[in-house]
Short mmCIF file of C-alpha atoms and ligand atoms in Angstrom, two decimals:
data_model
loop_
_atom_site.label_atom_id
_atom_site.label_comp_id
_atom_site.label_asym_id
_atom_site.label_seq_id
_atom_site.Cartn_x
_atom_site.Cartn_y
_atom_site.Cartn_z
CA UNK A 1 -6.04 -7.25 -2.76
CA UNK A 2 -3.97 -9.96 -1.34
CA UNK A 3 -3.48 -13.53 -2.46
CA UNK A 4 -1.60 -16.23 -0.72
CA UNK A 5 -0.65 -19.29 -2.63
CA UNK A 6 0.24 -22.53 -0.90
CA UNK A 7 3.89 -22.85 -0.20
CA UNK A 8 5.79 -26.12 -0.42
CA UNK A 9 6.44 -27.99 2.77
CA UNK A 10 9.00 -26.44 5.07
CA UNK A 11 12.65 -27.10 4.22
CA UNK A 12 14.63 -29.51 6.43
CA UNK A 13 15.32 -28.32 9.95
CA UNK A 14 17.20 -25.05 9.79
CA UNK A 15 20.81 -25.14 10.87
CA UNK A 16 21.42 -21.41 10.74
CA UNK A 17 21.45 -19.89 14.12
CA UNK A 18 19.29 -16.96 14.97
CA UNK A 19 21.18 -13.71 15.20
CA UNK A 20 22.23 -13.15 18.81
CA UNK A 21 20.34 -9.88 18.93
CA UNK A 22 17.02 -11.31 17.93
CA UNK A 23 14.26 -11.69 20.44
CA UNK A 24 12.19 -14.66 19.21
CA UNK A 25 8.63 -14.70 20.21
CA UNK A 26 6.60 -17.93 19.99
CA UNK A 27 5.01 -18.10 16.57
CA UNK A 28 1.36 -18.99 16.46
CA UNK A 29 1.26 -20.15 12.85
CA UNK A 30 2.50 -23.51 11.79
CA UNK A 31 5.26 -23.91 9.25
CA UNK A 32 4.40 -27.43 8.28
CA UNK A 33 0.81 -26.85 7.41
CA UNK A 34 -0.50 -26.92 4.75
CA UNK A 35 1.47 -30.03 3.54
CA UNK A 36 1.61 -29.48 -0.12
CA UNK A 37 1.77 -28.55 -3.67
CA UNK A 38 4.78 -26.71 -4.97
CA UNK A 39 4.48 -23.01 -5.41
CA UNK A 40 2.71 -22.31 -8.65
CA UNK A 41 2.75 -19.27 -10.85
CA UNK A 42 -0.22 -16.95 -10.30
CA UNK A 43 -1.59 -17.49 -13.73
CA UNK A 44 -2.16 -21.20 -13.24
CA UNK A 45 -3.61 -21.05 -9.76
CA UNK A 46 -7.37 -20.89 -9.64
CA UNK A 47 -7.88 -20.82 -5.91
CA UNK A 48 -5.85 -18.54 -3.66
CA UNK A 49 -5.73 -19.96 -0.15
CA UNK A 50 -6.94 -16.73 1.27
CA UNK A 51 -9.80 -14.92 -0.38
CA UNK A 52 -9.35 -11.18 -0.96
CA UNK A 53 -10.35 -9.14 2.06
CA UNK A 54 -13.43 -7.79 0.26
CA UNK A 55 -14.91 -11.26 0.15
CA UNK A 56 -13.57 -12.30 3.53
CA UNK A 57 -15.42 -9.82 5.76
CA UNK A 58 -18.25 -7.93 4.07
CA UNK A 59 -19.39 -6.37 7.36
CA UNK A 60 -16.00 -5.12 8.30
CA UNK A 61 -15.57 -3.88 4.75
CA UNK A 62 -18.73 -1.91 5.00
CA UNK A 63 -17.56 -0.26 8.24
CA UNK A 64 -14.31 0.59 6.61
CA UNK A 65 -15.98 2.11 3.61
CA UNK A 66 -18.02 4.40 5.74
CA UNK A 67 -14.87 5.52 7.53
CA UNK A 68 -13.22 6.20 4.19
CA UNK A 69 -16.25 8.11 3.11
CA UNK A 70 -16.29 10.16 6.20
CA UNK A 71 -12.57 10.89 5.78
CA UNK A 72 -13.07 12.07 2.22
CA UNK A 73 -16.35 13.82 3.01
CA UNK A 74 -15.02 17.31 2.45
CA UNK A 75 -13.91 16.53 -1.04
CA UNK A 76 -17.18 14.71 -1.67
CA UNK A 77 -19.31 17.59 -0.60
CA UNK A 78 -17.39 20.21 -2.52
CA UNK A 79 -17.65 18.09 -5.65
CA UNK A 80 -21.30 17.36 -4.97
CA UNK A 81 -21.89 21.11 -4.82
CA UNK A 82 -20.90 21.31 -8.50
CA UNK A 83 -23.79 19.10 -9.58
CA UNK A 84 -26.58 20.93 -7.75
CA UNK A 85 -27.38 23.22 -10.70
CA UNK A 86 -29.82 22.50 -13.47
CA UNK A 87 -27.53 22.79 -16.52
CA UNK A 88 -24.44 21.10 -17.88
CA UNK A 89 -22.50 24.12 -19.00
CA UNK A 90 -19.04 25.70 -18.92
CA UNK A 91 -19.50 27.00 -15.43
CA UNK A 92 -20.25 23.45 -14.23
CA UNK A 93 -16.95 22.24 -15.70
CA UNK A 94 -15.09 25.25 -14.30
CA UNK A 95 -16.41 24.59 -10.84
CA UNK A 96 -15.53 20.97 -11.18
CA UNK A 97 -12.00 21.87 -12.27
CA UNK A 98 -11.59 23.96 -9.04
CA UNK A 99 -13.05 21.23 -6.88
CA UNK A 100 -10.71 18.61 -8.38
CA UNK A 101 -7.70 20.86 -7.93
CA UNK A 102 -8.74 21.50 -4.31
CA UNK A 103 -8.99 17.74 -3.85
CA UNK A 104 -5.27 17.40 -4.71
CA UNK A 105 -5.82 15.75 -8.04
CA UNK A 106 -3.23 18.06 -9.60
CA UNK A 107 -3.37 19.88 -12.93
CA UNK A 108 -2.71 16.99 -15.23
CA UNK A 109 -5.13 14.50 -13.71
CA UNK A 110 -7.78 17.20 -13.44
CA UNK A 111 -7.39 17.96 -17.11
CA UNK A 112 -7.51 14.28 -17.99
CA UNK A 113 -10.69 13.77 -15.94
CA UNK A 114 -12.43 16.74 -17.44
CA UNK A 115 -11.65 15.71 -20.99
CA UNK A 116 -12.74 12.20 -20.31
CA UNK A 117 -15.89 13.33 -18.52
CA UNK A 118 -16.90 15.63 -21.44
CA UNK A 119 -16.56 12.73 -23.78
CA UNK A 120 -18.70 10.49 -21.55
CA UNK A 121 -21.35 13.23 -21.20
CA UNK A 122 -21.51 13.53 -25.00
CA UNK A 123 -21.71 9.77 -25.52
CA UNK A 124 -24.38 9.36 -22.89
CA UNK A 125 -26.26 12.40 -24.19
CA UNK A 126 -26.63 13.45 -20.58
CA UNK A 127 -28.76 16.46 -19.84
CA UNK A 128 -28.96 16.44 -16.09
CA UNK A 129 -26.03 17.41 -13.82
CA UNK A 130 -26.74 14.51 -11.54
CA UNK A 131 -26.05 12.12 -14.39
CA UNK A 132 -22.70 13.86 -14.86
CA UNK A 133 -21.79 12.96 -11.35
CA UNK A 134 -22.33 9.29 -12.07
CA UNK A 135 -20.20 9.58 -15.16
CA UNK A 136 -17.46 11.25 -13.15
CA UNK A 137 -17.45 8.28 -10.80
CA UNK A 138 -16.94 6.05 -13.89
CA UNK A 139 -14.10 8.27 -15.15
CA UNK A 140 -12.32 8.29 -11.79
CA UNK A 141 -12.78 4.52 -11.32
CA UNK A 142 -11.34 3.90 -14.76
CA UNK A 143 -8.40 6.17 -14.12
CA UNK A 144 -7.65 4.43 -10.81
CA UNK A 145 -8.25 0.90 -12.03
CA UNK A 146 -4.63 0.13 -12.99
CA UNK A 147 -3.61 0.86 -9.38
CA UNK A 148 -5.70 -2.07 -8.18
CA UNK A 149 -3.69 -5.28 -7.87
CA UNK A 150 -3.16 -8.12 -5.41
CA UNK A 151 -0.20 -8.37 -3.17
CA UNK A 152 0.85 -11.95 -3.70
CA UNK A 153 2.98 -14.05 -1.40
CA UNK A 154 3.86 -17.69 -1.88
CA UNK A 155 5.59 -17.31 -5.21
CA UNK A 156 8.90 -17.44 -3.38
CA UNK A 157 9.72 -19.65 -0.44
CA UNK A 158 10.24 -16.43 1.56
CA UNK A 159 8.78 -13.23 0.24
CA UNK A 160 10.94 -10.32 1.35
CA UNK A 161 9.41 -6.92 1.67
CA UNK A 162 11.14 -3.63 2.33
CA UNK A 163 8.96 -0.77 3.63
CA UNK A 164 10.04 2.80 3.05
CA UNK A 165 8.67 6.33 3.25
CA UNK A 166 9.01 9.80 4.83
CA UNK A 167 8.89 10.26 8.59
CA UNK A 168 5.64 9.52 10.23
CA UNK A 169 3.90 8.27 7.07
CA UNK A 170 2.63 5.20 8.90
CA UNK A 171 5.22 2.59 7.91
CA UNK A 172 5.52 0.82 11.27
CA UNK A 173 1.76 0.88 11.93
CA UNK A 174 0.97 -0.47 8.49
CA UNK A 175 3.54 -3.25 8.95
CA UNK A 176 1.83 -4.15 12.21
CA UNK A 177 -1.57 -4.29 10.47
CA UNK A 178 -0.23 -6.18 7.47
CA UNK A 179 1.47 -8.68 9.78
CA UNK A 180 -1.72 -9.40 11.48
CA UNK A 181 -3.49 -9.89 8.20
CA UNK A 182 -0.77 -12.27 6.99
CA UNK A 183 -0.65 -14.22 10.27
CA UNK A 184 -4.43 -14.58 10.14
CA UNK A 185 -3.96 -16.27 6.80
CA UNK A 186 -1.47 -18.70 8.29
CA UNK A 187 1.56 -17.00 6.84
CA UNK A 188 4.64 -17.21 9.03
CA UNK A 189 6.06 -13.68 9.30
CA UNK A 190 9.39 -12.36 10.57
CA UNK A 191 9.91 -8.64 11.13
CA UNK A 192 13.22 -6.83 10.73
CA UNK A 193 13.67 -3.68 12.75
CA UNK A 194 15.88 -1.91 10.18
CA UNK A 195 14.97 1.43 11.75
CA UNK A 196 17.95 0.99 14.10
CA UNK A 197 18.59 4.56 15.18
CA UNK A 198 15.82 5.20 17.61
CA UNK A 199 15.19 2.77 20.49
CA UNK A 200 11.54 3.85 20.33
CA UNK A 201 11.25 2.70 16.75
CA UNK A 202 12.59 -0.80 17.57
CA UNK A 203 10.27 -0.91 20.58
CA UNK A 204 7.26 0.09 18.50
CA UNK A 205 7.87 -2.70 16.02
CA UNK A 206 8.44 -5.24 18.78
CA UNK A 207 5.11 -4.29 20.30
CA UNK A 208 3.47 -5.03 16.93
CA UNK A 209 5.49 -8.31 16.75
CA UNK A 210 4.27 -9.27 20.18
CA UNK A 211 0.67 -8.44 19.46
CA UNK A 212 0.83 -10.57 16.35
CA UNK A 213 3.01 -13.27 17.92
CA UNK A 214 5.62 -13.18 15.24
CA UNK A 215 9.40 -13.14 15.43
CA UNK A 216 11.49 -10.00 15.14
CA UNK A 217 15.15 -9.43 14.36
CA UNK A 218 16.38 -6.29 16.03
CA UNK A 219 19.69 -4.89 17.02
CA UNK A 220 20.51 -1.90 19.17
CA UNK A 221 22.26 0.78 17.21
CA UNK A 222 23.11 -1.70 14.47
CA UNK A 223 23.53 -1.05 10.82
CA UNK A 224 20.08 -1.20 9.11
CA UNK A 225 21.51 -3.16 6.13
CA UNK A 226 23.10 -5.71 8.46
CA UNK A 227 19.86 -6.15 10.40
CA UNK A 228 18.00 -6.66 7.13
CA UNK A 229 20.59 -9.16 5.96
CA UNK A 230 20.35 -11.13 9.22
CA UNK A 231 16.61 -11.06 9.05
CA UNK A 232 16.41 -12.36 5.52
CA UNK A 233 18.82 -15.19 6.35
CA UNK A 234 16.93 -16.00 9.53
CA UNK A 235 13.60 -15.87 7.74
CA UNK A 236 14.76 -18.22 5.05
CA UNK A 237 16.38 -20.60 7.52
CA UNK A 238 13.28 -20.70 9.67
CA UNK A 239 10.93 -21.31 6.79
CA UNK A 240 9.13 -17.98 7.05
CA UNK A 241 6.67 -17.08 4.35
CA UNK A 242 7.32 -13.37 4.66
CA UNK A 243 10.09 -11.12 5.98
CA UNK A 244 9.17 -7.49 6.37
CA UNK A 245 11.86 -4.86 6.95
CA UNK A 246 10.79 -1.61 8.62
CA UNK A 247 13.09 1.26 7.77
CA UNK A 248 13.51 4.65 9.31
CA UNK A 249 11.56 7.56 7.79
CA UNK A 250 13.45 9.96 5.53
CA UNK A 251 12.87 12.69 3.00
CA UNK A 252 13.83 11.94 -0.55
CA UNK A 253 15.95 15.08 -0.50
CA UNK A 254 18.19 13.63 2.22
CA UNK A 255 20.49 12.05 -0.29
CA UNK A 256 22.74 10.19 2.17
CA UNK A 257 19.66 8.59 3.70
CA UNK A 258 18.42 7.59 0.30
CA UNK A 259 21.81 6.06 -0.36
CA UNK A 260 21.38 4.06 2.89
CA UNK A 261 18.07 2.68 1.60
CA UNK A 262 19.73 1.66 -1.63
CA UNK A 263 22.39 -0.09 0.45
CA UNK A 264 19.72 -1.97 2.48
CA UNK A 265 18.19 -3.10 -0.80
CA UNK A 266 21.52 -4.26 -2.22
CA UNK A 267 22.43 -6.14 0.97
CA UNK A 268 19.04 -7.85 1.04
CA UNK A 269 19.81 -9.00 -2.56
CA UNK A 270 23.06 -10.47 -1.24
CA UNK A 271 21.12 -12.57 1.26
CA UNK A 272 18.57 -13.66 -1.39
CA UNK A 273 19.30 -13.00 -4.99
CA UNK A 274 15.64 -12.41 -5.95
CA UNK A 275 14.90 -10.18 -3.00
CA UNK A 276 13.49 -7.77 -2.07
CA UNK A 277 10.40 -9.05 -3.86
CA UNK A 278 8.44 -6.01 -2.77
CA UNK A 279 9.59 -2.50 -2.08
CA UNK A 280 6.56 -0.73 -0.59
CA UNK A 281 6.27 2.98 -0.17
CA UNK A 282 3.94 4.18 2.54
CA UNK A 283 2.42 7.53 1.77
CA UNK A 284 0.37 9.71 4.12
CA UNK A 285 -2.90 10.51 2.32
CA UNK A 286 -2.83 14.00 3.76
CA UNK A 287 0.37 14.92 1.97
CA UNK A 288 -1.43 16.35 -0.97
CA UNK A 289 0.49 16.83 -4.15
CA UNK A 290 3.73 16.16 -2.34
CA UNK A 291 2.68 12.51 -2.23
CA UNK A 292 3.25 12.25 -5.95
CA UNK A 293 6.71 13.82 -5.56
CA UNK A 294 7.50 11.22 -2.87
CA UNK A 295 6.30 8.36 -5.08
CA UNK A 296 8.44 9.58 -7.97
CA UNK A 297 11.58 10.10 -5.86
CA UNK A 298 11.43 6.80 -3.96
CA UNK A 299 10.58 5.01 -7.22
CA UNK A 300 13.62 6.49 -8.95
CA UNK A 301 15.91 5.47 -6.08
CA UNK A 302 14.57 2.01 -5.35
CA UNK A 303 12.13 0.85 -8.01
CA UNK A 304 8.86 0.59 -6.08
CA UNK A 305 6.61 -2.42 -6.42
CA UNK A 306 3.67 -1.14 -4.44
CA UNK A 307 2.09 1.62 -2.35
CA UNK A 308 0.25 1.81 0.90
CA UNK A 309 -1.73 5.04 1.34
CA UNK A 310 -2.47 5.77 4.99
CA UNK A 311 -4.67 8.17 7.04
CA UNK A 312 -7.47 8.36 4.59
CA UNK A 313 -9.81 8.49 7.60
CA UNK A 314 -8.64 11.94 8.57
CA UNK A 315 -8.63 15.11 6.55
CA UNK A 316 -7.23 13.59 3.43
CA UNK A 317 -8.69 14.82 0.22
CA UNK A 318 -8.07 11.68 -1.78
CA UNK A 319 -7.53 13.28 -5.20
CA UNK A 320 -3.81 12.56 -5.08
CA UNK A 321 -4.53 9.01 -6.07
CA UNK A 322 -5.78 10.32 -9.42
CA UNK A 323 -2.49 12.18 -9.84
CA UNK A 324 -0.54 9.03 -8.95
CA UNK A 325 -2.69 6.96 -11.39
CA UNK A 326 -1.99 9.36 -14.26
CA UNK A 327 1.75 9.32 -13.54
CA UNK A 328 1.62 5.54 -13.31
CA UNK A 329 0.23 5.29 -16.87
CA UNK A 330 3.46 6.62 -18.23
CA UNK A 331 5.77 4.68 -15.95
CA UNK A 332 8.04 2.45 -18.03
CA UNK A 333 7.84 -0.41 -15.56
CA UNK A 334 4.01 -0.23 -15.48
CA UNK A 335 1.73 1.10 -12.75
CA UNK A 336 2.69 0.79 -9.12
CA UNK A 337 -0.23 -0.85 -7.43
CA UNK A 338 -1.87 0.51 -4.28
CA UNK A 339 -1.96 -2.67 -2.30
CA UNK A 340 -3.57 -1.25 0.81
CA UNK A 341 -5.09 1.83 2.23
CA UNK A 342 -5.11 2.81 5.90
CA UNK A 343 -8.21 4.23 7.45
CA UNK A 344 -7.29 4.36 11.10
CA UNK A 345 -4.82 3.28 13.78
CA UNK A 346 -6.40 -0.04 14.78
CA UNK A 347 -5.20 -3.43 13.61
CA UNK A 348 -8.17 -3.91 11.28
CA UNK A 349 -7.79 -0.48 9.72
CA UNK A 350 -5.75 -1.62 6.72
CA UNK A 351 -7.81 -2.52 3.71
CA UNK A 352 -7.31 -3.53 0.16
CA UNK A 353 -7.76 -0.88 -2.50
CA UNK A 354 -10.66 -0.97 -4.90
CA UNK A 355 -10.72 1.71 -7.58
CA UNK A 356 -14.51 1.77 -7.87
CA UNK A 357 -15.14 1.78 -4.15
CA UNK A 358 -12.67 4.56 -3.79
CA UNK A 359 -14.21 6.62 -6.53
CA UNK A 360 -17.66 6.16 -4.97
CA UNK A 361 -16.37 7.01 -1.51
CA UNK A 362 -14.79 10.10 -2.96
CA UNK A 363 -17.73 11.33 -4.96
CA UNK A 364 -20.96 9.92 -3.72
N1 LIG B 1 -5.64 8.14 11.55
C1 LIG B 1 -4.69 7.32 11.13
N2 LIG B 1 -3.50 7.33 11.73
C2 LIG B 1 -2.54 6.51 11.26
C3 LIG B 1 -2.75 5.61 10.14
N3 LIG B 1 -1.59 4.98 9.93
C4 LIG B 1 -0.71 5.39 10.87
N4 LIG B 1 -1.27 6.31 11.68
C5 LIG B 1 -0.65 7.06 12.81
O1 LIG B 1 0.40 7.82 12.29
C6 LIG B 1 1.45 7.99 13.27
C7 LIG B 1 2.79 7.58 12.70
O2 LIG B 1 2.74 6.22 12.37
P1 LIG B 1 4.04 5.29 12.32
O3 LIG B 1 3.58 3.96 11.90
O4 LIG B 1 4.84 5.43 13.54
O5 LIG B 1 4.78 6.04 11.12
P2 LIG B 1 6.24 5.68 10.57
O6 LIG B 1 6.21 5.93 9.12
O7 LIG B 1 6.65 4.32 10.99
O8 LIG B 1 7.08 6.83 11.31
P3 LIG B 1 8.70 6.92 11.44
O9 LIG B 1 9.19 5.56 11.68
O10 LIG B 1 8.91 7.82 12.54
O11 LIG B 1 9.15 7.49 10.14
C8 LIG B 1 1.03 7.10 14.43
O12 LIG B 1 0.45 7.89 15.42
C9 LIG B 1 -0.03 6.15 13.80
O13 LIG B 1 -0.91 5.69 14.74
C10 LIG B 1 -4.05 5.62 9.52
O14 LIG B 1 -4.34 4.98 8.52
N5 LIG B 1 -5.00 6.52 10.05
MG1 LIG B 2 8.38 3.70 11.97
#
């Protein structure tokens, strides 16, 4: 989900100059509007300015759900197969175990789900395999529920987000989609092209900036930390609601590149003591169990605040979210929410995550 609380009126005219390298694009959203209340803590605000996506566009949401369903269809049909018999017996649970493992749920989450399911079956005194399927939806939805949380902006004058992940996970595309979503809700966004090594990467982000008519700070061959620093300063000076830094893809095993990410984070904190407010990991939903390894490694290096799971429209099996959810239960800092999931390459193909909808799409 996403909530956007009213920000206070824009600060006095910025005096800080834009970095020489930036290519400002006219911004379609107004900084001055809405005139009003001071930022308020989430707990005391009844009415977010923007309703969650689910309420905003039911028709679009429906279309998205069917794409998610189609993407996860293989998992769905192999699990459905388990419930076609007439008895609830050991072989049903064994088949279900294999199907969950095949769906990338991993050993621990599979065990957890089977134990929980057996308890539910006993409690419900279920006798028909088709009932068991409904109970499995409940079990999966409950396991995934802690991953459901709203991405909130407006708590800070400028919310700074840093987006990280392995190569090709969908970081830049997701930033483009998220930017559109934020701009549609009247948030003023500035993008930082902190993937400075490849000209194509900068170009890709500036195409998204152009499409969404937002500003971008970019620097040929520059230091990613310096670009991020400039962008945060520029964003704050220009009264932006959100600054999003796109970083270059890297494997968690590339230690020097992980050090570089830590440096970007440290330098962002120098520009704004409370920032980055969000460190988002973008994970390709097709990565299987390796996705969990990525989440753990990036979390250890940077302290993640949220996840975006992409490409769930393709051949993704979906079960890895159960593995992530089980891991998140034991995480000292609490679960890492899945703010968004990606179900395609188009602008509207980024949607908020709902545990129950996901469980249903996966199993029904
Ligand atoms: N089908 C599908 N494709 C996606 C989705 N998200 C991203 N892609 C595609 O995945 C490819 C890689 O996306 P990028 O956004 O460039 O990935 P990245 O993480 O920025 O890549 P690097 O910067 O090279 O590390 C592109 O072809 C995107 O169109 C999605 O949700 N579904
Ligand atoms: Mg990229």
